[in-house]
PDB file of C-alpha atoms in Angstrom:
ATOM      1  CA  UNK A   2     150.780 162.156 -13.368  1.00  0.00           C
ATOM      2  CA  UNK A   3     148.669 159.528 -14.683  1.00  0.00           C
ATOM      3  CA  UNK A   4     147.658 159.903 -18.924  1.00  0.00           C
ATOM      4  CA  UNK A   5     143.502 160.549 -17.962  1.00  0.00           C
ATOM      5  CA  UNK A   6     144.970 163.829 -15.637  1.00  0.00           C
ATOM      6  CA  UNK A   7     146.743 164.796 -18.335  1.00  0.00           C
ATOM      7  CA  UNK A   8     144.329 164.571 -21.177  1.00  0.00           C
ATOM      8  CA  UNK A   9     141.637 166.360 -19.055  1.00  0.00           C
ATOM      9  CA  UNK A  10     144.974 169.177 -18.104  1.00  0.00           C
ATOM     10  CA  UNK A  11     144.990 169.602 -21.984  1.00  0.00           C
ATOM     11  CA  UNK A  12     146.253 173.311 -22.435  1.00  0.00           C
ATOM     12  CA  UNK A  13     148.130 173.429 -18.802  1.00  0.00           C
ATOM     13  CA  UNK A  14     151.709 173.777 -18.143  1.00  0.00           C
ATOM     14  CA  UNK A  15     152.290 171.670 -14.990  1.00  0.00           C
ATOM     15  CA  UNK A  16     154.555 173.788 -12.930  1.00  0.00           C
ATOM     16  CA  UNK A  17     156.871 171.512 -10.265  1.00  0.00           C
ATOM     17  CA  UNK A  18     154.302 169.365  -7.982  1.00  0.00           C
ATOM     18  CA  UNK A  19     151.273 170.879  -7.529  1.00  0.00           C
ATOM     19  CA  UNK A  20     150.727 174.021 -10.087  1.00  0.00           C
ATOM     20  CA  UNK A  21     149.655 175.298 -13.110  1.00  0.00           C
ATOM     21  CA  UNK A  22     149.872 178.092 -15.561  1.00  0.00           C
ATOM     22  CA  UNK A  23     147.004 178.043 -18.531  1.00  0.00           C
ATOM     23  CA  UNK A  24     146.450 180.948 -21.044  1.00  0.00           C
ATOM     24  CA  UNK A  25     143.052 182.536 -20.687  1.00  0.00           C
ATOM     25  CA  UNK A  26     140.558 183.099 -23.608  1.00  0.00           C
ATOM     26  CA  UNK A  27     141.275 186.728 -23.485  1.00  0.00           C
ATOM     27  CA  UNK A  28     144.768 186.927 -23.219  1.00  0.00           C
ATOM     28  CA  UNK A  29     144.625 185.365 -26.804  1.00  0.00           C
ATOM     29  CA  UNK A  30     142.141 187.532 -28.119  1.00  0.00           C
ATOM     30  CA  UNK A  31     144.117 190.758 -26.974  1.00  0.00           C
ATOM     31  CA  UNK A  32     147.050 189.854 -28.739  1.00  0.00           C
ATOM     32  CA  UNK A  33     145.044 189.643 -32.022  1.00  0.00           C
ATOM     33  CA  UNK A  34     143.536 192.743 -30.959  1.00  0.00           C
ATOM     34  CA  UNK A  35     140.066 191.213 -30.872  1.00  0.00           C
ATOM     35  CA  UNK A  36     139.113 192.644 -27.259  1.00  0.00           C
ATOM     36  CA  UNK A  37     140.041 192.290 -23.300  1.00  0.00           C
ATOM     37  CA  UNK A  38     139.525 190.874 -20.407  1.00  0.00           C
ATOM     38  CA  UNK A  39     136.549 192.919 -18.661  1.00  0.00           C
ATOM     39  CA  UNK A  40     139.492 192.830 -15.674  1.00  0.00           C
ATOM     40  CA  UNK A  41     141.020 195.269 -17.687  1.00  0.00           C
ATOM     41  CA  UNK A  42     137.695 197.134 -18.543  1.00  0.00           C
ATOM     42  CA  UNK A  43     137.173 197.395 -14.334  1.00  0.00           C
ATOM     43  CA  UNK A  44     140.182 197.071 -12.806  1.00  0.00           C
ATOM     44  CA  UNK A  45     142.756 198.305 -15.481  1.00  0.00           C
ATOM     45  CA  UNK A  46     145.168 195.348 -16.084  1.00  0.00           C
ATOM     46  CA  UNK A  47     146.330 194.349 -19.306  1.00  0.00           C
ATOM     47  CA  UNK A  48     145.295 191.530 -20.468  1.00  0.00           C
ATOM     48  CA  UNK A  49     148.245 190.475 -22.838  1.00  0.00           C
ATOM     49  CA  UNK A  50     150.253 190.497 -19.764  1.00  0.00           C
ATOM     50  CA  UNK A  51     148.318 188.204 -17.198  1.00  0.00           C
ATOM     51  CA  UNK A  52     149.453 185.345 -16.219  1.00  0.00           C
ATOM     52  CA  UNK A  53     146.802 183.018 -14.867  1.00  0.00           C
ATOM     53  CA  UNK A  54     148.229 180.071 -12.745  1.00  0.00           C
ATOM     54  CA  UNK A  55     147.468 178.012  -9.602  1.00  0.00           C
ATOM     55  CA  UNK A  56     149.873 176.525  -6.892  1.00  0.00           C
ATOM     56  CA  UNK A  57     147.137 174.306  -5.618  1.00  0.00           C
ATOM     57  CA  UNK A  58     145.915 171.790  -8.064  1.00  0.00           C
ATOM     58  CA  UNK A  59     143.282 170.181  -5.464  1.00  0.00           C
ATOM     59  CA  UNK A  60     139.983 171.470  -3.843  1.00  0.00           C
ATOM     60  CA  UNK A  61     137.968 170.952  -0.568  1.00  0.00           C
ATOM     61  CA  UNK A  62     134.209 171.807  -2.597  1.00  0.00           C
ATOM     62  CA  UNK A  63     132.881 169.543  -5.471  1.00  0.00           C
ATOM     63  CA  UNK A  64     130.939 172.931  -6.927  1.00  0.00           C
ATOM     64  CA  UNK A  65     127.709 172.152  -9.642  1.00  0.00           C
ATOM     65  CA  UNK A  66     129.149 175.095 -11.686  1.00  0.00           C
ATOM     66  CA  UNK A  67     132.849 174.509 -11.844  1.00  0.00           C
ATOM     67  CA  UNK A  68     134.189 174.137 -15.319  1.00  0.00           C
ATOM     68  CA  UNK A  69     137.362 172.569 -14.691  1.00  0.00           C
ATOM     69  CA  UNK A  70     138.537 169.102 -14.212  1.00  0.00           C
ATOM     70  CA  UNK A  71     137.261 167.701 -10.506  1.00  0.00           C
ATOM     71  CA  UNK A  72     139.860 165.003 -10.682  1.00  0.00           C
ATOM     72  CA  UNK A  73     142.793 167.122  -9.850  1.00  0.00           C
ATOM     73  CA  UNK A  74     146.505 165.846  -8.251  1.00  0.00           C
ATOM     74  CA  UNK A  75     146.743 163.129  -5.787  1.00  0.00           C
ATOM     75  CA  UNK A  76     149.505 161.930  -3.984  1.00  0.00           C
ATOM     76  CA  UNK A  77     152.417 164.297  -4.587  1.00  0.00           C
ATOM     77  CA  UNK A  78     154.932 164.496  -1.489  1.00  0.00           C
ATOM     78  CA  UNK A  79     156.076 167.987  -0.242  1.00  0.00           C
ATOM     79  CA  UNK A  80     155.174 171.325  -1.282  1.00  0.00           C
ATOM     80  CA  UNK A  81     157.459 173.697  -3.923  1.00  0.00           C
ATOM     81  CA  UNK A  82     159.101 176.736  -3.162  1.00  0.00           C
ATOM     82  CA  UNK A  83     157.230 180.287  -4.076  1.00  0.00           C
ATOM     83  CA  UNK A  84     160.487 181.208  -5.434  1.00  0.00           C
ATOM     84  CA  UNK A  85     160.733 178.190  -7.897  1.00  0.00           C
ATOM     85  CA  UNK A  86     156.903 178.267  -8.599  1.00  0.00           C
ATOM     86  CA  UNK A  87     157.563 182.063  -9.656  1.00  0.00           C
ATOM     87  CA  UNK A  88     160.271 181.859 -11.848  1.00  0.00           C
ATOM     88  CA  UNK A  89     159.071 178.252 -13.783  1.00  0.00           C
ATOM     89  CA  UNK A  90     155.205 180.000 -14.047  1.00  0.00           C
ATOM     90  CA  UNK A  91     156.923 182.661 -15.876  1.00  0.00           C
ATOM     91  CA  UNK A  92     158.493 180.185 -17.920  1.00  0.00           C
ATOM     92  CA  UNK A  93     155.704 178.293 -18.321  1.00  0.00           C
ATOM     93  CA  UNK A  94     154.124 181.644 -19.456  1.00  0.00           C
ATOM     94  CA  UNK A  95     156.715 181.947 -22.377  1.00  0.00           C
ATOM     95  CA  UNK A  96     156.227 178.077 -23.563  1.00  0.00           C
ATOM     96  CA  UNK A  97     152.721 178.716 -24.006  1.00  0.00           C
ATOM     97  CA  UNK A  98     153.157 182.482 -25.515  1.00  0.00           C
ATOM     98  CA  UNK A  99     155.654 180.710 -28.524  1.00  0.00           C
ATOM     99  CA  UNK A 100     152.989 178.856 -29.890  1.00  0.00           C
ATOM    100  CA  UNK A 101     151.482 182.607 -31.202  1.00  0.00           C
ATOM    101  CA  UNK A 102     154.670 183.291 -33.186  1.00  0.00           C
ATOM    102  CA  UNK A 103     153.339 181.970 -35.785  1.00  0.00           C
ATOM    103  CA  UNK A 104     149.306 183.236 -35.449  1.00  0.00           C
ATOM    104  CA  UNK A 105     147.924 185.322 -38.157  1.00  0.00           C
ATOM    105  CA  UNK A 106     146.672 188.546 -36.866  1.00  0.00           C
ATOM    106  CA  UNK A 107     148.674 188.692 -33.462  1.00  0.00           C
ATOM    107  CA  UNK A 108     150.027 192.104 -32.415  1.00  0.00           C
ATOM    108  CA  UNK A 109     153.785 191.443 -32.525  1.00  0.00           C
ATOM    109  CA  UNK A 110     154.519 194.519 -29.722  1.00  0.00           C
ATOM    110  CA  UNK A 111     151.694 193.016 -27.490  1.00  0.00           C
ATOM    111  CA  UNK A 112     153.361 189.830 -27.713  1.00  0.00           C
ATOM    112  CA  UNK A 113     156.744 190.917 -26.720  1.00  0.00           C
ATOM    113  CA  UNK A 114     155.064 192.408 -24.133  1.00  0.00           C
ATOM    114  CA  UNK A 115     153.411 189.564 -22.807  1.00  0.00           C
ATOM    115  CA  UNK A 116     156.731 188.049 -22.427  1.00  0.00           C
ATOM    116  CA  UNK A 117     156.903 190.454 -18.995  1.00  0.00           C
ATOM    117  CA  UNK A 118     153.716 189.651 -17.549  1.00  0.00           C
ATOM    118  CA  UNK A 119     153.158 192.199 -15.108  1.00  0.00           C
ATOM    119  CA  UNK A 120     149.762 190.825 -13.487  1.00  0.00           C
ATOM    120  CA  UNK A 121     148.892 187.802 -11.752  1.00  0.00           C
ATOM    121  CA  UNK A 122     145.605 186.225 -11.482  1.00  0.00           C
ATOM    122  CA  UNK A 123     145.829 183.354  -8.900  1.00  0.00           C
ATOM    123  CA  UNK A 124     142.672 181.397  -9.838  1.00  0.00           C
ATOM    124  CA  UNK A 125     143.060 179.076 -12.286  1.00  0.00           C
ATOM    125  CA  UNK A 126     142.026 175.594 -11.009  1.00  0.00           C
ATOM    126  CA  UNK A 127     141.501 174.512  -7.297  1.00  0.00           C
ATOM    127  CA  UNK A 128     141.504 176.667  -3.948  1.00  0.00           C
ATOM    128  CA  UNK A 129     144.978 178.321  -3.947  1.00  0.00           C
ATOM    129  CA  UNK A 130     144.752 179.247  -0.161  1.00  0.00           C
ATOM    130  CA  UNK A 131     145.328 175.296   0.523  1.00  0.00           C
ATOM    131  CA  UNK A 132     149.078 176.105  -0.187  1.00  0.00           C
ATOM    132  CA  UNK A 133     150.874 176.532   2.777  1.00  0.00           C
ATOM    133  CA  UNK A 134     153.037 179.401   1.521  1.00  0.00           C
ATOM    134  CA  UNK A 135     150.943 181.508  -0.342  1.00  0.00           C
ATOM    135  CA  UNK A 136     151.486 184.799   1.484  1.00  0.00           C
ATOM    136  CA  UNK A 137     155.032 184.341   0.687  1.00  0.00           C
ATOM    137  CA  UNK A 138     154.162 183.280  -3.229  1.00  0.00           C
ATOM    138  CA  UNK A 139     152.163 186.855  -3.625  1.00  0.00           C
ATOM    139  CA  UNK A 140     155.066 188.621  -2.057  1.00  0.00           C
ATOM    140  CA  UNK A 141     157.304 187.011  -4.463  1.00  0.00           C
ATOM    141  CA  UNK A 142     155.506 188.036  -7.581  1.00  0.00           C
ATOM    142  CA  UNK A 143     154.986 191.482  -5.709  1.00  0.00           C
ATOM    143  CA  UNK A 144     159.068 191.471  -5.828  1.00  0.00           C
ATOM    144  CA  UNK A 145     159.171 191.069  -9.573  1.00  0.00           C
ATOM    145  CA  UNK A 146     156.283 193.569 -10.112  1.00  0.00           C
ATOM    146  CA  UNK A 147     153.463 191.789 -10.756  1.00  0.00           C
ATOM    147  CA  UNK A 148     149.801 193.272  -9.268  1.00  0.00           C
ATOM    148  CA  UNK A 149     148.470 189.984  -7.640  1.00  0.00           C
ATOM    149  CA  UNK A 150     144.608 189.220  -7.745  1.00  0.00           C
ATOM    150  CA  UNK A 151     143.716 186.292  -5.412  1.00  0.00           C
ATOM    151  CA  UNK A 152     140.560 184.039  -6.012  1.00  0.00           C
ATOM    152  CA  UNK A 153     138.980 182.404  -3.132  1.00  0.00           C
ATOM    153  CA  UNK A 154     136.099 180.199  -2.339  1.00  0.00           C
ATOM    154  CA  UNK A 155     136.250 181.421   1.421  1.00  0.00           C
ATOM    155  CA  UNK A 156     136.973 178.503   3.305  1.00  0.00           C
ATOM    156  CA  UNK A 157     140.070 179.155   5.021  1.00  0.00           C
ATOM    157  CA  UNK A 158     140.068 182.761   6.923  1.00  0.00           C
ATOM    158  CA  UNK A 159     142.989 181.802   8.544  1.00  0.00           C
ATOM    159  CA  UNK A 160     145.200 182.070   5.079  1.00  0.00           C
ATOM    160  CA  UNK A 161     143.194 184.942   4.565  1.00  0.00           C
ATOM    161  CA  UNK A 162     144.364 186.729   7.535  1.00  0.00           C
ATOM    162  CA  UNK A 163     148.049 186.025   6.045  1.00  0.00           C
ATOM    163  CA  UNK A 164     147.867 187.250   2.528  1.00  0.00           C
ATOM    164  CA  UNK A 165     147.976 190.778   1.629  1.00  0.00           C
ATOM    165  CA  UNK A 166     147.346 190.662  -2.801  1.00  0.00           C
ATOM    166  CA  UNK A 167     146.443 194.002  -4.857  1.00  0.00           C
ATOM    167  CA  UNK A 168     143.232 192.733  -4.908  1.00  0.00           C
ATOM    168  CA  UNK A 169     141.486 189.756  -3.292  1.00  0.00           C
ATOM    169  CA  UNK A 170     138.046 188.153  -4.228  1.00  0.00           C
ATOM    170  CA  UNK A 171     135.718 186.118  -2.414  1.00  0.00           C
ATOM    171  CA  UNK A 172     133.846 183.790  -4.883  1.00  0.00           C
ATOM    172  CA  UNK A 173     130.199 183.821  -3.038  1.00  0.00           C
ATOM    173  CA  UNK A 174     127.824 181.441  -5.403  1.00  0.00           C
ATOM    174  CA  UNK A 175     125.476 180.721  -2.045  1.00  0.00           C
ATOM    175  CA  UNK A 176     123.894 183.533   0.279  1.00  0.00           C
ATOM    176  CA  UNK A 177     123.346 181.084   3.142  1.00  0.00           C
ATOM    177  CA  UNK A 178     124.472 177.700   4.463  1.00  0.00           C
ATOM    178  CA  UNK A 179     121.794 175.496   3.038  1.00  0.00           C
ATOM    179  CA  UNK A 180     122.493 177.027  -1.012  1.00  0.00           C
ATOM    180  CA  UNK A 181     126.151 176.501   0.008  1.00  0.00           C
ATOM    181  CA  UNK A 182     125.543 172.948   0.825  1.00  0.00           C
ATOM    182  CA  UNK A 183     123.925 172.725  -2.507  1.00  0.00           C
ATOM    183  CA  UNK A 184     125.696 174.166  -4.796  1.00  0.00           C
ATOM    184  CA  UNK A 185     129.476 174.251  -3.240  1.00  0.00           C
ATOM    185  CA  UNK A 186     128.922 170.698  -1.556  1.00  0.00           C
ATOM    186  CA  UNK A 187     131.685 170.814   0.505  1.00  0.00           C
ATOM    187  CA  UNK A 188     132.950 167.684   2.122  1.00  0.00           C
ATOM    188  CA  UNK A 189     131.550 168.950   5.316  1.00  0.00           C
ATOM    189  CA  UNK A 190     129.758 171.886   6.544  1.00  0.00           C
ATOM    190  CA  UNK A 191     131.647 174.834   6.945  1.00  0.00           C
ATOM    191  CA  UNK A 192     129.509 178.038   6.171  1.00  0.00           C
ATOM    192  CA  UNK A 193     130.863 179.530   9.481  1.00  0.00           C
ATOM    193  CA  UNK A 194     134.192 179.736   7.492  1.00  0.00           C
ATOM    194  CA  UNK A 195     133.129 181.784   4.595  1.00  0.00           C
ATOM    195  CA  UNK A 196     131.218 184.180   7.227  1.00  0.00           C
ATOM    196  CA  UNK A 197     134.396 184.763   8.830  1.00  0.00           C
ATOM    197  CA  UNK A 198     136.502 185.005   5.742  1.00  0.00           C
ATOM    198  CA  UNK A 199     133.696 187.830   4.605  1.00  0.00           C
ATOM    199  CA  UNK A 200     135.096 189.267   7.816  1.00  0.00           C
ATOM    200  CA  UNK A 201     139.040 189.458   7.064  1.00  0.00           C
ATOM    201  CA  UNK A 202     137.687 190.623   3.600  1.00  0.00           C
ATOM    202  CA  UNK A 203     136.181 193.384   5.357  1.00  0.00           C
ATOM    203  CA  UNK A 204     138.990 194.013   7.231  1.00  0.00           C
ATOM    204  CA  UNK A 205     141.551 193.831   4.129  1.00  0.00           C
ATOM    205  CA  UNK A 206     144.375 196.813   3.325  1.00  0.00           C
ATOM    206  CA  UNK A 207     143.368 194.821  -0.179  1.00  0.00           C
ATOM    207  CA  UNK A 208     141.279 196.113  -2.741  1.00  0.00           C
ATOM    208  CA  UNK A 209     138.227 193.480  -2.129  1.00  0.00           C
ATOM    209  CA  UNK A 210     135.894 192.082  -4.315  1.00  0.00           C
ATOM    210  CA  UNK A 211     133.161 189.486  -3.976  1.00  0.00           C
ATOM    211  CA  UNK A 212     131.999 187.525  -7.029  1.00  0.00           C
ATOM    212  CA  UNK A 213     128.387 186.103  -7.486  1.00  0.00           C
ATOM    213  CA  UNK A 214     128.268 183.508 -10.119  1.00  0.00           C
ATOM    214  CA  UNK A 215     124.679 183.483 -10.752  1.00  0.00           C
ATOM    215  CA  UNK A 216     122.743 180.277 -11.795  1.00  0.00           C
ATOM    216  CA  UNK A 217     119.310 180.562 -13.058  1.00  0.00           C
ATOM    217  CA  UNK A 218     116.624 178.640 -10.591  1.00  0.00           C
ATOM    218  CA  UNK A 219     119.266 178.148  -8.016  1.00  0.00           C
ATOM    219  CA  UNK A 220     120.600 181.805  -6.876  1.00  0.00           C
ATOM    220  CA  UNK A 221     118.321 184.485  -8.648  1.00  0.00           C
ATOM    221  CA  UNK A 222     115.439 184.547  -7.116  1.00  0.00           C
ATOM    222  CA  UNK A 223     113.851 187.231  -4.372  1.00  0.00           C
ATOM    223  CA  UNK A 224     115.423 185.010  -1.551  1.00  0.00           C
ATOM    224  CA  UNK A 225     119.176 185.642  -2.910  1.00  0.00           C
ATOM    225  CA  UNK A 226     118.942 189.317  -3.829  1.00  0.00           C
ATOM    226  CA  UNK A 227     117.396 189.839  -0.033  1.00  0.00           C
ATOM    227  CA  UNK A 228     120.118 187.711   1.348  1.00  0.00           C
ATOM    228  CA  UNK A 229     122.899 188.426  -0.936  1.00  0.00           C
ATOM    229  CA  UNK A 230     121.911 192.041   0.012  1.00  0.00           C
ATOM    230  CA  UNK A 231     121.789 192.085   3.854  1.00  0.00           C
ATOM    231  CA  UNK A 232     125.646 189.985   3.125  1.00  0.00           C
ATOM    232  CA  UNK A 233     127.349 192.782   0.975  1.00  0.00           C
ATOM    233  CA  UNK A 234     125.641 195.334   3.448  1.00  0.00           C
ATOM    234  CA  UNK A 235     127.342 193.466   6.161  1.00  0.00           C
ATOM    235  CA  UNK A 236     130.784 193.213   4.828  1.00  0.00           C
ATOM    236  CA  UNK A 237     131.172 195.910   2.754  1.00  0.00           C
ATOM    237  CA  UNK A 238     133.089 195.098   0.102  1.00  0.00           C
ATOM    238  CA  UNK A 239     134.572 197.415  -2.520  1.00  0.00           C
ATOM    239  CA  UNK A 240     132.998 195.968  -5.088  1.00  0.00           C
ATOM    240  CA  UNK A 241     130.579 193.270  -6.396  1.00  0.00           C
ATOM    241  CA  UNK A 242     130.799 191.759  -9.118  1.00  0.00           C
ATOM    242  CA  UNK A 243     127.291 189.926 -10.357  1.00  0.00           C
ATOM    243  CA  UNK A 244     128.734 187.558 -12.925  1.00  0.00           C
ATOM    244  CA  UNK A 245     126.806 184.305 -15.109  1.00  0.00           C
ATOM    245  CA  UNK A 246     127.394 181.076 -15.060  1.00  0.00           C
ATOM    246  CA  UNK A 247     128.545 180.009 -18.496  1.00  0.00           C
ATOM    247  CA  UNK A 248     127.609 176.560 -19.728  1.00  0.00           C
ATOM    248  CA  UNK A 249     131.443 175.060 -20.172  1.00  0.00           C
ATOM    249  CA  UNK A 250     133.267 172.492 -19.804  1.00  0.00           C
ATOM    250  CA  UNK A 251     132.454 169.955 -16.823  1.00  0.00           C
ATOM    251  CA  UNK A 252     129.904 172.154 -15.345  1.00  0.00           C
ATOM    252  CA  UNK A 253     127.545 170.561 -18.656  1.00  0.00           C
ATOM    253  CA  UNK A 254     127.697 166.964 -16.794  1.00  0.00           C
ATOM    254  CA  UNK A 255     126.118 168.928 -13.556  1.00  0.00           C
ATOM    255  CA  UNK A 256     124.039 171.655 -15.282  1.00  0.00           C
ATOM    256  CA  UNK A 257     122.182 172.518 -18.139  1.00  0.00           C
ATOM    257  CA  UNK A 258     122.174 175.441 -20.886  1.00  0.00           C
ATOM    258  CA  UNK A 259     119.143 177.472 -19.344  1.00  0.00           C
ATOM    259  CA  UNK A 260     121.000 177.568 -16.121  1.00  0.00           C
ATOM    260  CA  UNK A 261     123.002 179.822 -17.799  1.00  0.00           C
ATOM    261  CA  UNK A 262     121.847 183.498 -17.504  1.00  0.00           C
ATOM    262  CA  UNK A 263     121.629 186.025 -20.467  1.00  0.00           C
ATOM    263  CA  UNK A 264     123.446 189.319 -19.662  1.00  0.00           C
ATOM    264  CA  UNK A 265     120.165 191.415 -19.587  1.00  0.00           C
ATOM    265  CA  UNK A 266     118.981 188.746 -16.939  1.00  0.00           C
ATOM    266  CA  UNK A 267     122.667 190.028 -15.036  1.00  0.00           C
ATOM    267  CA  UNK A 268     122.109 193.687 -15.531  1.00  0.00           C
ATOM    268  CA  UNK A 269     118.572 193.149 -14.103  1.00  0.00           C
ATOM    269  CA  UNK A 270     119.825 191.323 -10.862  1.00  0.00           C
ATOM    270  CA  UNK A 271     122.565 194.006 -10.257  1.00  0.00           C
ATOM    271  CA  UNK A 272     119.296 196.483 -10.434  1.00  0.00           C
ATOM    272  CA  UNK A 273     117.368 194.711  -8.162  1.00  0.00           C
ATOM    273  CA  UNK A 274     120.962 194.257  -5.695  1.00  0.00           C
ATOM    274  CA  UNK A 275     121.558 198.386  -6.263  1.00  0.00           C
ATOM    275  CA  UNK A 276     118.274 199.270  -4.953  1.00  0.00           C
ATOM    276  CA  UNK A 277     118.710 197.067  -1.867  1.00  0.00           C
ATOM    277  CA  UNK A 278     122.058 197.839  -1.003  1.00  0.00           C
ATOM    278  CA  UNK A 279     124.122 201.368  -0.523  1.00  0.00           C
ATOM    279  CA  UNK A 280     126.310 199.849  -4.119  1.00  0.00           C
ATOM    280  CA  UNK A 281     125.724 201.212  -7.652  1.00  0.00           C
ATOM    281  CA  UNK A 282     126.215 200.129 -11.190  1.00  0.00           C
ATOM    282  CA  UNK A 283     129.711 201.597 -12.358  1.00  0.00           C
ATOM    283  CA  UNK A 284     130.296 199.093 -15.633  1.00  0.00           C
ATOM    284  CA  UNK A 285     129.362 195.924 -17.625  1.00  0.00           C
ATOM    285  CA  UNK A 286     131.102 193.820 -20.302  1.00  0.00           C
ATOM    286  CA  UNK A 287     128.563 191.905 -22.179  1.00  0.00           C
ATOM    287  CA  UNK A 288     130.984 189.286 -23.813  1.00  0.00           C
ATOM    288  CA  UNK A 289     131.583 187.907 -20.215  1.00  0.00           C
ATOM    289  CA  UNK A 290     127.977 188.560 -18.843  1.00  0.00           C
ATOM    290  CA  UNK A 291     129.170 190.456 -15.807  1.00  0.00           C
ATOM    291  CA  UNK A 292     128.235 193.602 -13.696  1.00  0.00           C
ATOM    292  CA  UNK A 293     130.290 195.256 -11.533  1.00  0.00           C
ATOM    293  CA  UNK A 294     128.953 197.210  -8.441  1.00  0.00           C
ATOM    294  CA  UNK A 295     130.924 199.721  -6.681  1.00  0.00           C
ATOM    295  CA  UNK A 296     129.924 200.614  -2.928  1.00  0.00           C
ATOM    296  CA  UNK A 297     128.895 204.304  -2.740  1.00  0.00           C
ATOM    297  CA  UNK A 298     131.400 205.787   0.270  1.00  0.00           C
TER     298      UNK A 298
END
């Protein structure tokens, strides 16, 4: 790995070829008991014991709004086991977790907890469904107890069809092909993918979840909610949830601060989405400027 990947991987733990493990923003507040993850708010994971990893450090979209590094791994030969990416993200985990040993403030019985993470979040950088073995990676972690929450951009149903997670999410930033070309750019068109991925999710034993990340004057306007609307009314996820777009990291080359939406301007879209669709508003976390809708059975 050359020294610009690794500045710009500042904070990863490489894992074998082609993975990574990071600590998230809230794991490290929870252990100082300064609040959680609003996954644990919603969905009822802990957020002291989440590991967040990827096993696919590359990507087929260049999206406007992504905060991580673009320039991900090139040229690696052969793919790593899902039993060795298992066991070395755990250890990964516990490199990282040493580090708050010596923290003022931190819990010390959250942070022996941690060191059994019992929850991952397979999302961290890149599109994990472009490794091969995936279905056989959640089923690992499943082995060793985890709850598994998978992170998609959509593109490849066919993975989708494979993988059976605690919960999977569909990350839907456009509402039709021509905002998908223009805010996901792709490296070619492929809209008819996500469609049919929005129909596996559908189809899912999974707990399902799609994601809008919401961009002021690109995906807020009277246009999205209708379309976003007649989508989630089509596919019928369990739940939406209406998140912003924060101003971080690479994203600032791309975008600028008022593209990033206040929570009130969230809480007002998920209004306008409740009244057009058969979902209603069942929570909020403020800190992270999200919504989540729950589909009324």
């Amino acid at each position: 790995m050359n020294e610009k990947l690794l500045s710009e991987l500042k904070g990863y733990q490489i894992v074998g070829r082609h993975s990574a493990v990071k600590t998230c923003l809230w794991l490290k507040k929870s252990l100082k008991d300064e609040g959680v993850c609003y996954k644990q708010k919603f969905y009822g994971i802990s957020s002291h014991r989440c590991l967040q990893m990827s096993p696919a450090l590359m990507c087929n979209q260049s999206c406007i709004y992504c905060w991580r590094p673009l320039e991900l791994l090139k040229g690696f030969k052969g793919w790593d086991e899902p039993v060795f990416i298992v066991e070395e993200s755990i250890k990964a985990q516990h490199r990282l977790l040493s580090g708050f040993h010596g923290t003022a403030g931190v819990n010390r019985k959250k942070l022996e907890e941690a060191y059994k993470p019992n929850q991952v979040a397979i999302s961290l950088i890149g599109e994990p469904t472009l490794y091969p073995m995936l279905p056989e990676l959640i089923e690992e972690y499943k082995k060793r107890g985890f709850t598994t929450f998978l992170v998609t951009n959509g593109t490849n149903p066919e993975m989708l069809e494979r993988v059976n997670p605690t919960q999977l999410y569909i990350s839907l930033t456009a509402f039709d092909e021509e905002s998908h070309l223009a805010l996901n750019r792709p490296r070619r068109s492929n809209w008819d993918k996500i469609l049919r991925s929005l129909e596996v999710l559908r189809d899912s034993s999974s707990r399902t979840v799609a994601r809008l990340t919401l961009i002021k004057g690109y995906n807020m306007d009277e246009k999205a909610i209708r379309e976003y609307s007649r989508l989630i009314e089509k596919y019928e996820p369990d739940f939406i949830e209406a998140k912003a777009y924060m101003y971080l990291g690479y994203s600032r080359l791309r975008l600028k601060r008022e593209n990033m939406p206040e929570h009130s301007d969230i809480v007002e879209f998920s209004r306008k989405l409740a009244e057009n669709t058969s979902y209603e508003i069942k929570m909020e976390s403020e800190p992270s400027r999200v919504v989540l809708l729950e589909r009324v059975k």
